[in-house]
Amino acid sequence: MSATQTAQLMDGTGLAGRIVEEAAARAAQISQHTGTSPCLATVLVGEDPASVTYVRMKRARCAKAGIRSRHIALPAATTTAELIDTLAGLSDDPDVHGILLQHPCGPHIDERAAFEAIAPHKDVDGVTAHSFAAMSFGLPGFVSCTPGGIMRLLEAYDVDLTGRRAAVVGRSAILGKPVGMLLLARDATVTYCHSRTADLPDIIREADVVVAAVGRPRLIRGEDIKPGAVVIDAGYNRGNVGDVDFDAALTRARLITPVPGGVGPMTIAVLLAQTVDAAADQLGIEHH
Ligand code: NAP
């Protein structure tokens, strides 16, 4: 720890490890009771190297946790209608409990239409409108994995959100928007910021909790972090750089996620946990 560091690091790797262990134990129980292990279908359109790596990583984690995965690799020229057919087929297949459509799918695909072909009870990545509504209304359902992971991190570090000002920077359908909804559900006062936000530094200076979900290296300056704030950096930029100027933020924040090892590992952990939940539901096993 440097002389000026004040923040405690939020250990996503450690927490994710514990969540995956628990998911693995439940997956083993499910196979013992039903003779069927949880199965995640992964769908990839094209061969974008980053997407190939992400899917490989997710499948490897599944295998380690005793979750089967079935990979469907579609050619880059796949149309939206063909992709929807594939996803609808998986939605109807009783041997598949969860479905992950790796995105971005490519500019020629209507991604929203494709996501909506995933049956809500198999939407373990939390990408459908149904899941978003469930998150927003506080109804049972799957959460988007990265927002779900962020909330679990906040819980693990006993961050009291009631009445706190939270600034969410980024408003994507899978990250910024849902994490704002989950923070709101925990009684935070949420401000969404985006590329048209005029006074981002002013909003950050007031925030007790900052969630950075942009994809711009060090967009959030350390000097703008309110002393004692909780800083969650979901951003990932080349060279293991987050959206927050980590070194400077470290001297002002109370809690901060490192990049890597903060939010990243939590995303896959939530995916695995939700796949096991989906299998338990579909196979008629009681939740723990
Ligand atoms: P995205 O769809 O590209 O959305 C980025 C958001 O940032 C948009 O809402 C955009 O605003 C906003 N934005 C862009 N420039 C900005 C600026 N100068 N000031 C304020 N806001 C700005 O990205 P995403 O999929 O949400 O991902 C965001 C980041 O999280 C990326 O670095 C990604 O790699 C990372 N990520 C990490 C994980 C994980 O597992 N750790 C998972 C998913 C994503 P507009 O809406 O106005 O365009």
mmCIF file of C-alpha atoms and ligand atoms in Angstrom:
data_model
loop_
_atom_site.group_PDB
_atom_site.id
_atom_site.type_symbol
_atom_site.label_atom_id
_atom_site.label_comp_id
_atom_site.label_asym_id
_atom_site.label_seq_id
_atom_site.Cartn_x
_atom_site.Cartn_y
_atom_site.Cartn_z
ATOM 1 C CA MET A 1 0.000 0.000 0.000
ATOM 2 C CA SER A 2 1.443 3.396 -0.934
ATOM 3 C CA ALA A 3 1.653 6.144 1.662
ATOM 4 C CA THR A 4 -1.235 8.051 0.142
ATOM 5 C CA GLN A 5 -3.565 5.148 -0.556
ATOM 6 C CA THR A 6 -6.750 5.276 1.458
ATOM 7 C CA ALA A 7 -9.057 2.992 -0.468
ATOM 8 C CA GLN A 8 -9.672 -0.663 0.234
ATOM 9 C CA LEU A 9 -9.671 -2.828 -2.896
ATOM 10 C CA MET A 10 -12.853 -4.766 -3.654
ATOM 11 C CA ASP A 11 -11.693 -8.278 -4.425
ATOM 12 C CA GLY A 12 -13.890 -9.457 -7.296
ATOM 13 C CA THR A 13 -11.679 -12.450 -7.995
ATOM 14 C CA GLY A 14 -12.070 -13.814 -4.473
ATOM 15 C CA LEU A 15 -15.818 -13.193 -4.272
ATOM 16 C CA ALA A 16 -16.390 -14.619 -7.761
ATOM 17 C CA GLY A 17 -14.447 -17.729 -6.742
ATOM 18 C CA ARG A 18 -16.779 -18.272 -3.805
ATOM 19 C CA ILE A 19 -19.891 -17.748 -5.964
ATOM 20 C CA VAL A 20 -18.596 -20.235 -8.551
ATOM 21 C CA GLU A 21 -17.789 -22.781 -5.834
ATOM 22 C CA GLU A 22 -21.320 -22.510 -4.552
ATOM 23 C CA ALA A 23 -22.718 -22.812 -8.088
ATOM 24 C CA ALA A 24 -20.575 -25.908 -8.639
ATOM 25 C CA ALA A 25 -21.867 -27.518 -5.442
ATOM 26 C CA ARG A 26 -25.456 -26.837 -6.506
ATOM 27 C CA ALA A 27 -24.772 -28.123 -10.030
ATOM 28 C CA ALA A 28 -23.460 -31.358 -8.514
ATOM 29 C CA GLN A 29 -26.582 -31.672 -6.359
ATOM 30 C CA ILE A 30 -28.799 -31.137 -9.374
ATOM 31 C CA SER A 31 -27.073 -33.863 -11.363
ATOM 32 C CA GLN A 32 -27.227 -36.197 -8.394
ATOM 33 C CA HIS A 33 -30.964 -35.674 -7.945
ATOM 34 C CA THR A 34 -32.010 -35.596 -11.585
ATOM 35 C CA GLY A 35 -29.278 -37.329 -13.560
ATOM 36 C CA THR A 36 -28.989 -34.146 -15.631
ATOM 37 C CA SER A 37 -26.381 -31.445 -15.161
ATOM 38 C CA PRO A 38 -27.139 -27.784 -15.927
ATOM 39 C CA CYS A 39 -26.502 -26.859 -19.553
ATOM 40 C CA LEU A 40 -25.653 -23.451 -20.995
ATOM 41 C CA ALA A 41 -25.966 -22.922 -24.750
ATOM 42 C CA THR A 42 -23.491 -20.389 -26.108
ATOM 43 C CA VAL A 43 -24.212 -18.819 -29.474
ATOM 44 C CA LEU A 44 -21.590 -16.942 -31.426
ATOM 45 C CA VAL A 45 -22.038 -15.252 -34.791
ATOM 46 C CA GLY A 46 -18.795 -14.917 -36.739
ATOM 47 C CA GLU A 47 -15.263 -15.210 -35.440
ATOM 48 C CA ASP A 48 -14.425 -11.904 -33.795
ATOM 49 C CA PRO A 49 -11.297 -12.842 -31.807
ATOM 50 C CA ALA A 50 -12.386 -11.082 -28.590
ATOM 51 C CA SER A 51 -15.800 -12.771 -28.714
ATOM 52 C CA VAL A 52 -14.211 -16.167 -29.424
ATOM 53 C CA THR A 53 -12.005 -15.690 -26.350
ATOM 54 C CA TYR A 54 -14.921 -14.595 -24.134
ATOM 55 C CA VAL A 55 -17.016 -17.605 -25.138
ATOM 56 C CA ARG A 56 -14.087 -19.968 -24.632
ATOM 57 C CA MET A 57 -13.494 -18.506 -21.168
ATOM 58 C CA LYS A 58 -17.141 -18.816 -20.203
ATOM 59 C CA ARG A 59 -17.312 -22.432 -21.412
ATOM 60 C CA ALA A 60 -14.104 -23.326 -19.574
ATOM 61 C CA ARG A 61 -15.527 -21.898 -16.335
ATOM 62 C CA CYS A 62 -18.747 -23.834 -16.905
ATOM 63 C CA ALA A 63 -16.794 -27.069 -17.353
ATOM 64 C CA LYS A 64 -14.878 -26.473 -14.122
ATOM 65 C CA ALA A 65 -18.144 -25.898 -12.258
ATOM 66 C CA GLY A 66 -19.817 -29.048 -13.605
ATOM 67 C CA ILE A 67 -22.061 -27.103 -15.975
ATOM 68 C CA ARG A 68 -22.318 -28.487 -19.482
ATOM 69 C CA SER A 69 -22.134 -26.091 -22.386
ATOM 70 C CA ARG A 70 -23.316 -26.535 -25.929
ATOM 71 C CA HIS A 71 -21.651 -24.231 -28.398
ATOM 72 C CA ILE A 72 -23.333 -23.064 -31.574
ATOM 73 C CA ALA A 73 -20.945 -21.299 -33.940
ATOM 74 C CA LEU A 74 -22.803 -19.513 -36.708
ATOM 75 C CA PRO A 75 -21.143 -18.050 -39.794
ATOM 76 C CA ALA A 76 -20.609 -14.286 -39.924
ATOM 77 C CA ALA A 77 -23.169 -14.057 -42.760
ATOM 78 C CA THR A 78 -25.994 -15.403 -40.564
ATOM 79 C CA THR A 79 -29.130 -13.274 -40.892
ATOM 80 C CA THR A 80 -31.229 -11.984 -38.010
ATOM 81 C CA ALA A 81 -34.016 -14.411 -38.999
ATOM 82 C CA GLU A 82 -31.635 -17.384 -38.930
ATOM 83 C CA LEU A 83 -30.226 -16.317 -35.581
ATOM 84 C CA ILE A 84 -33.736 -15.939 -34.175
ATOM 85 C CA ASP A 85 -34.556 -19.459 -35.416
ATOM 86 C CA THR A 86 -31.529 -20.863 -33.641
ATOM 87 C CA LEU A 87 -32.344 -19.059 -30.387
ATOM 88 C CA ALA A 88 -36.011 -20.078 -30.573
ATOM 89 C CA GLY A 89 -34.911 -23.694 -31.075
ATOM 90 C CA LEU A 90 -32.690 -23.532 -27.983
ATOM 91 C CA SER A 91 -35.509 -21.875 -26.045
ATOM 92 C CA ASP A 92 -37.686 -24.922 -26.832
ATOM 93 C CA ASP A 93 -34.997 -27.525 -26.166
ATOM 94 C CA PRO A 94 -35.551 -29.101 -22.733
ATOM 95 C CA ASP A 95 -31.887 -30.142 -22.501
ATOM 96 C CA VAL A 96 -30.751 -26.494 -22.545
ATOM 97 C CA HIS A 97 -31.329 -24.515 -19.338
ATOM 98 C CA GLY A 98 -29.643 -21.224 -20.132
ATOM 99 C CA ILE A 99 -28.808 -19.335 -23.326
ATOM 100 C CA LEU A 100 -25.988 -16.885 -23.905
ATOM 101 C CA LEU A 101 -25.847 -14.923 -27.145
ATOM 102 C CA GLN A 102 -22.350 -13.464 -27.294
ATOM 103 C CA HIS A 103 -22.502 -9.874 -28.479
ATOM 104 C CA PRO A 104 -21.839 -7.670 -30.385
ATOM 105 C CA CYS A 105 -23.182 -9.887 -33.162
ATOM 106 C CA GLY A 106 -22.178 -7.644 -36.040
ATOM 107 C CA PRO A 107 -23.789 -4.610 -37.596
ATOM 108 C CA HIS A 108 -26.121 -6.559 -39.912
ATOM 109 C CA ILE A 109 -27.896 -8.267 -37.001
ATOM 110 C CA ASP A 110 -30.851 -6.735 -35.181
ATOM 111 C CA GLU A 111 -29.454 -7.595 -31.780
ATOM 112 C CA ARG A 112 -32.527 -6.555 -29.820
ATOM 113 C CA ALA A 113 -34.747 -8.803 -31.952
ATOM 114 C CA ALA A 114 -32.281 -11.664 -31.439
ATOM 115 C CA PHE A 115 -32.163 -11.203 -27.655
ATOM 116 C CA GLU A 116 -35.954 -11.237 -27.527
ATOM 117 C CA ALA A 117 -35.948 -14.738 -29.084
ATOM 118 C CA ILE A 118 -34.417 -16.042 -25.846
ATOM 119 C CA ALA A 119 -37.122 -17.464 -23.582
ATOM 120 C CA PRO A 120 -37.209 -15.406 -20.343
ATOM 121 C CA HIS A 121 -36.752 -18.509 -18.153
ATOM 122 C CA LYS A 122 -33.493 -19.281 -20.018
ATOM 123 C CA ASP A 123 -32.221 -15.683 -20.127
ATOM 124 C CA VAL A 124 -29.331 -16.329 -17.751
ATOM 125 C CA ASP A 125 -27.353 -13.420 -19.241
ATOM 126 C CA GLY A 126 -30.230 -11.051 -18.393
ATOM 127 C CA VAL A 127 -30.490 -9.392 -21.800
ATOM 128 C CA THR A 128 -34.181 -9.592 -22.642
ATOM 129 C CA ALA A 129 -36.779 -6.858 -22.160
ATOM 130 C CA HIS A 130 -38.520 -9.240 -19.753
ATOM 131 C CA SER A 131 -35.416 -9.450 -17.560
ATOM 132 C CA PHE A 132 -34.917 -5.691 -17.684
ATOM 133 C CA ALA A 133 -38.520 -5.123 -16.596
ATOM 134 C CA ALA A 134 -38.139 -7.670 -13.802
ATOM 135 C CA MET A 135 -34.987 -5.877 -12.596
ATOM 136 C CA SER A 136 -36.730 -2.518 -12.780
ATOM 137 C CA PHE A 137 -39.942 -3.605 -11.064
ATOM 138 C CA GLY A 138 -38.198 -5.733 -8.446
ATOM 139 C CA LEU A 139 -39.834 -8.921 -9.728
ATOM 140 C CA PRO A 140 -38.223 -12.346 -9.792
ATOM 141 C CA GLY A 141 -36.110 -12.891 -12.878
ATOM 142 C CA PHE A 142 -32.555 -12.944 -14.080
ATOM 143 C CA VAL A 143 -30.305 -9.908 -13.776
ATOM 144 C CA SER A 144 -27.835 -8.697 -16.361
ATOM 145 C CA CYS A 145 -24.626 -10.395 -15.295
ATOM 146 C CA THR A 146 -22.302 -7.412 -14.909
ATOM 147 C CA PRO A 147 -24.862 -5.305 -12.992
ATOM 148 C CA GLY A 148 -25.715 -8.346 -10.886
ATOM 149 C CA GLY A 149 -22.029 -8.823 -10.160
ATOM 150 C CA ILE A 150 -21.645 -5.171 -9.180
ATOM 151 C CA MET A 151 -24.548 -5.433 -6.741
ATOM 152 C CA ARG A 152 -23.053 -8.562 -5.173
ATOM 153 C CA LEU A 153 -19.751 -6.765 -4.721
ATOM 154 C CA LEU A 154 -21.517 -3.839 -3.022
ATOM 155 C CA GLU A 155 -23.348 -6.276 -0.749
ATOM 156 C CA ALA A 156 -20.180 -8.201 0.094
ATOM 157 C CA TYR A 157 -18.535 -4.966 1.248
ATOM 158 C CA ASP A 158 -21.639 -3.860 3.194
ATOM 159 C CA VAL A 159 -22.098 -0.687 1.177
ATOM 160 C CA ASP A 160 -25.235 1.005 2.443
ATOM 161 C CA LEU A 161 -26.949 2.504 -0.575
ATOM 162 C CA THR A 162 -30.028 3.978 1.084
ATOM 163 C CA GLY A 163 -30.237 7.676 0.322
ATOM 164 C CA ARG A 164 -26.775 7.687 -1.267
ATOM 165 C CA ARG A 165 -26.087 9.520 -4.472
ATOM 166 C CA ALA A 166 -25.016 7.117 -7.194
ATOM 167 C CA ALA A 167 -23.624 8.285 -10.521
ATOM 168 C CA VAL A 168 -23.828 5.676 -13.262
ATOM 169 C CA VAL A 169 -21.660 6.646 -16.211
ATOM 170 C CA GLY A 170 -22.892 4.787 -19.301
ATOM 171 C CA ARG A 171 -26.414 3.798 -20.294
ATOM 172 C CA SER A 172 -26.078 0.632 -22.349
ATOM 173 C CA ALA A 173 -28.907 -1.891 -22.215
ATOM 174 C CA ILE A 174 -26.732 -4.572 -20.618
ATOM 175 C CA LEU A 175 -24.768 -2.488 -18.157
ATOM 176 C CA GLY A 176 -25.477 1.163 -17.400
ATOM 177 C CA LYS A 177 -29.277 1.106 -17.527
ATOM 178 C CA PRO A 178 -29.814 -2.069 -15.515
ATOM 179 C CA VAL A 179 -27.200 -1.249 -12.872
ATOM 180 C CA GLY A 180 -28.972 2.079 -12.337
ATOM 181 C CA MET A 181 -32.258 0.236 -11.875
ATOM 182 C CA LEU A 182 -30.714 -2.158 -9.353
ATOM 183 C CA LEU A 183 -29.192 0.747 -7.410
ATOM 184 C CA LEU A 184 -32.552 2.520 -7.443
ATOM 185 C CA ALA A 185 -34.187 -0.634 -6.089
ATOM 186 C CA ARG A 186 -31.729 -0.394 -3.172
ATOM 187 C CA ASP A 187 -32.908 3.181 -2.516
ATOM 188 C CA ALA A 188 -29.929 5.016 -3.967
ATOM 189 C CA THR A 189 -30.579 8.340 -5.693
ATOM 190 C CA VAL A 190 -29.363 7.574 -9.189
ATOM 191 C CA THR A 191 -28.028 9.930 -11.837
ATOM 192 C CA TYR A 192 -27.387 8.464 -15.267
ATOM 193 C CA CYS A 193 -24.558 10.043 -17.265
ATOM 194 C CA HIS A 194 -23.740 9.438 -20.917
ATOM 195 C CA SER A 195 -21.945 10.926 -23.882
ATOM 196 C CA ARG A 196 -24.231 13.992 -23.919
ATOM 197 C CA THR A 197 -23.954 14.720 -20.215
ATOM 198 C CA ALA A 198 -22.768 18.303 -19.933
ATOM 199 C CA ASP A 199 -21.331 18.412 -16.433
ATOM 200 C CA LEU A 200 -19.897 14.976 -15.731
ATOM 201 C CA PRO A 201 -17.140 16.110 -13.289
ATOM 202 C CA ASP A 202 -19.691 18.057 -11.213
ATOM 203 C CA ILE A 203 -21.918 14.995 -10.953
ATOM 204 C CA ILE A 204 -18.989 12.734 -10.041
ATOM 205 C CA ARG A 205 -17.879 15.161 -7.305
ATOM 206 C CA GLU A 206 -21.290 14.770 -5.619
ATOM 207 C CA ALA A 207 -21.471 10.992 -5.923
ATOM 208 C CA ASP A 208 -21.163 8.653 -2.943
ATOM 209 C CA VAL A 209 -21.057 5.728 -5.369
ATOM 210 C CA VAL A 210 -19.614 5.925 -8.881
ATOM 211 C CA VAL A 211 -20.225 3.162 -11.410
ATOM 212 C CA ALA A 212 -18.108 3.655 -14.519
ATOM 213 C CA ALA A 213 -19.423 1.713 -17.532
ATOM 214 C CA VAL A 214 -18.147 3.529 -20.577
ATOM 215 C CA GLY A 215 -15.069 2.019 -22.210
ATOM 216 C CA ARG A 216 -12.897 5.169 -22.213
ATOM 217 C CA PRO A 217 -9.537 4.867 -20.451
ATOM 218 C CA ARG A 218 -9.367 7.032 -17.306
ATOM 219 C CA LEU A 219 -12.402 9.121 -18.274
ATOM 220 C CA ILE A 220 -13.221 9.595 -14.583
ATOM 221 C CA ARG A 221 -10.487 11.687 -12.991
ATOM 222 C CA GLY A 222 -9.275 10.812 -9.545
ATOM 223 C CA GLU A 223 -9.460 14.431 -8.432
ATOM 224 C CA ASP A 224 -13.225 14.395 -9.037
ATOM 225 C CA ILE A 225 -13.870 11.428 -6.750
ATOM 226 C CA LYS A 226 -15.598 12.535 -3.554
ATOM 227 C CA PRO A 227 -13.460 11.626 -0.540
ATOM 228 C CA GLY A 228 -14.825 8.399 0.939
ATOM 229 C CA ALA A 229 -16.764 7.413 -2.182
ATOM 230 C CA VAL A 230 -17.213 3.853 -3.411
ATOM 231 C CA VAL A 231 -15.862 3.465 -6.946
ATOM 232 C CA ILE A 232 -16.909 0.586 -9.182
ATOM 233 C CA ASP A 233 -15.018 0.478 -12.447
ATOM 234 C CA ALA A 234 -16.733 -1.828 -14.939
ATOM 235 C CA GLY A 235 -14.809 -0.362 -17.847
ATOM 236 C CA TYR A 236 -12.218 -2.393 -19.618
ATOM 237 C CA ASN A 237 -9.783 -0.817 -22.027
ATOM 238 C CA ARG A 238 -6.718 -2.191 -23.721
ATOM 239 C CA GLY A 239 -3.740 -2.655 -21.408
ATOM 240 C CA ASN A 240 -5.836 -3.511 -18.328
ATOM 241 C CA VAL A 241 -6.956 0.084 -17.925
ATOM 242 C CA GLY A 242 -10.340 0.966 -16.507
ATOM 243 C CA ASP A 243 -12.584 3.990 -16.988
ATOM 244 C CA VAL A 244 -11.353 5.506 -13.732
ATOM 245 C CA ASP A 245 -7.913 6.990 -13.152
ATOM 246 C CA PHE A 246 -7.184 4.281 -10.610
ATOM 247 C CA ASP A 247 -3.981 5.602 -9.007
ATOM 248 C CA ALA A 248 -5.470 9.002 -8.292
ATOM 249 C CA ALA A 249 -8.853 7.627 -7.235
ATOM 250 C CA LEU A 250 -7.112 5.286 -4.786
ATOM 251 C CA THR A 251 -6.113 8.240 -2.642
ATOM 252 C CA ARG A 252 -9.683 9.538 -2.284
ATOM 253 C CA ALA A 253 -12.080 6.593 -2.450
ATOM 254 C CA ARG A 254 -13.067 4.395 0.494
ATOM 255 C CA LEU A 255 -13.583 1.294 -1.639
ATOM 256 C CA ILE A 256 -12.523 0.732 -5.243
ATOM 257 C CA THR A 257 -12.517 -2.154 -7.711
ATOM 258 C CA PRO A 258 -9.206 -2.924 -9.392
ATOM 259 C CA VAL A 259 -9.017 -3.544 -13.155
ATOM 260 C CA PRO A 260 -8.623 -6.427 -13.706
ATOM 261 C CA GLY A 261 -9.838 -8.451 -10.735
ATOM 262 C CA GLY A 262 -12.806 -6.303 -9.758
ATOM 263 C CA VAL A 263 -15.998 -6.382 -11.797
ATOM 264 C CA GLY A 264 -14.735 -8.673 -14.594
ATOM 265 C CA PRO A 265 -14.673 -12.005 -12.749
ATOM 266 C CA MET A 266 -18.035 -11.244 -11.141
ATOM 267 C CA THR A 267 -19.771 -11.202 -14.517
ATOM 268 C CA ILE A 268 -18.965 -14.835 -15.319
ATOM 269 C CA ALA A 269 -19.697 -15.890 -11.741
ATOM 270 C CA VAL A 270 -23.225 -14.468 -11.984
ATOM 271 C CA LEU A 271 -23.697 -16.144 -15.381
ATOM 272 C CA LEU A 272 -22.807 -19.516 -13.867
ATOM 273 C CA ALA A 273 -24.932 -18.987 -10.765
ATOM 274 C CA GLN A 274 -27.934 -18.002 -12.885
ATOM 275 C CA THR A 275 -27.452 -21.002 -15.189
ATOM 276 C CA VAL A 276 -27.635 -23.251 -12.142
ATOM 277 C CA ASP A 277 -30.729 -21.359 -10.904
ATOM 278 C CA ALA A 278 -32.368 -21.830 -14.314
ATOM 279 C CA ALA A 279 -31.580 -25.549 -14.346
ATOM 280 C CA ALA A 280 -32.893 -25.953 -10.800
ATOM 281 C CA ASP A 281 -36.160 -24.257 -11.759
ATOM 282 C CA GLN A 282 -36.586 -26.192 -14.971
ATOM 283 C CA LEU A 283 -35.750 -29.514 -13.343
ATOM 284 C CA GLY A 284 -38.017 -28.850 -10.378
ATOM 285 C CA ILE A 285 -35.320 -28.600 -7.701
ATOM 286 C CA GLU A 286 -35.892 -26.337 -4.714
ATOM 287 C CA HIS A 287 -33.697 -23.242 -4.560
ATOM 288 C CA HIS A 288 -31.211 -23.107 -1.716
HETATM 289 P P1 NAP B 1 -21.387 0.712 -24.717
HETATM 290 O O1 NAP B 1 -22.593 -0.035 -25.144
HETATM 291 O O2 NAP B 1 -20.389 1.164 -25.726
HETATM 292 O O3 NAP B 1 -21.872 1.977 -23.873
HETATM 293 C C1 NAP B 1 -20.994 2.954 -23.451
HETATM 294 C C2 NAP B 1 -21.756 4.029 -22.751
HETATM 295 O O4 NAP B 1 -20.823 5.030 -22.375
HETATM 296 C C3 NAP B 1 -22.811 4.700 -23.602
HETATM 297 O O5 NAP B 1 -24.004 4.850 -22.856
HETATM 298 C C4 NAP B 1 -22.187 6.055 -23.937
HETATM 299 O O6 NAP B 1 -23.127 7.114 -24.046
HETATM 300 C C5 NAP B 1 -21.333 6.296 -22.731
HETATM 301 N N1 NAP B 1 -20.253 7.239 -23.038
HETATM 302 C C6 NAP B 1 -19.423 7.248 -24.107
HETATM 303 N N2 NAP B 1 -18.562 8.267 -24.043
HETATM 304 C C7 NAP B 1 -18.840 8.932 -22.897
HETATM 305 C C8 NAP B 1 -18.307 10.082 -22.291
HETATM 306 N N3 NAP B 1 -17.301 10.758 -22.832
HETATM 307 N N4 NAP B 1 -18.851 10.491 -21.132
HETATM 308 C C9 NAP B 1 -19.870 9.822 -20.556
HETATM 309 N N5 NAP B 1 -20.415 8.705 -21.090
HETATM 310 C C10 NAP B 1 -19.908 8.271 -22.263
HETATM 311 O O7 NAP B 1 -20.533 -0.124 -23.673
HETATM 312 P P2 NAP B 1 -20.950 -1.272 -22.623
HETATM 313 O O8 NAP B 1 -21.196 -2.540 -23.333
HETATM 314 O O9 NAP B 1 -21.957 -0.757 -21.663
HETATM 315 O O10 NAP B 1 -19.541 -1.406 -21.867
HETATM 316 C C11 NAP B 1 -18.954 -0.323 -21.170
HETATM 317 C C12 NAP B 1 -17.596 -0.738 -20.640
HETATM 318 O O11 NAP B 1 -17.751 -1.831 -19.758
HETATM 319 C C13 NAP B 1 -16.606 -1.239 -21.696
HETATM 320 O O12 NAP B 1 -15.303 -0.872 -21.312
HETATM 321 C C14 NAP B 1 -16.729 -2.727 -21.634
HETATM 322 O O13 NAP B 1 -15.541 -3.386 -22.038
HETATM 323 C C15 NAP B 1 -16.971 -2.922 -20.175
HETATM 324 N N6 NAP B 1 -17.705 -4.150 -19.864
HETATM 325 C C16 NAP B 1 -17.176 -4.939 -18.916
HETATM 326 C C17 NAP B 1 -17.826 -6.094 -18.582
HETATM 327 C C18 NAP B 1 -17.244 -6.960 -17.530
HETATM 328 O O14 NAP B 1 -17.554 -8.107 -17.426
HETATM 329 N N7 NAP B 1 -16.372 -6.422 -16.711
HETATM 330 C C19 NAP B 1 -19.019 -6.475 -19.188
HETATM 331 C C20 NAP B 1 -19.569 -5.614 -20.135
HETATM 332 C C21 NAP B 1 -18.882 -4.456 -20.466
HETATM 333 P P3 NAP B 1 -24.251 7.193 -25.203
HETATM 334 O O15 NAP B 1 -25.324 6.247 -24.758
HETATM 335 O O16 NAP B 1 -24.667 8.601 -25.183
HETATM 336 O O17 NAP B 1 -23.573 6.752 -26.470
#
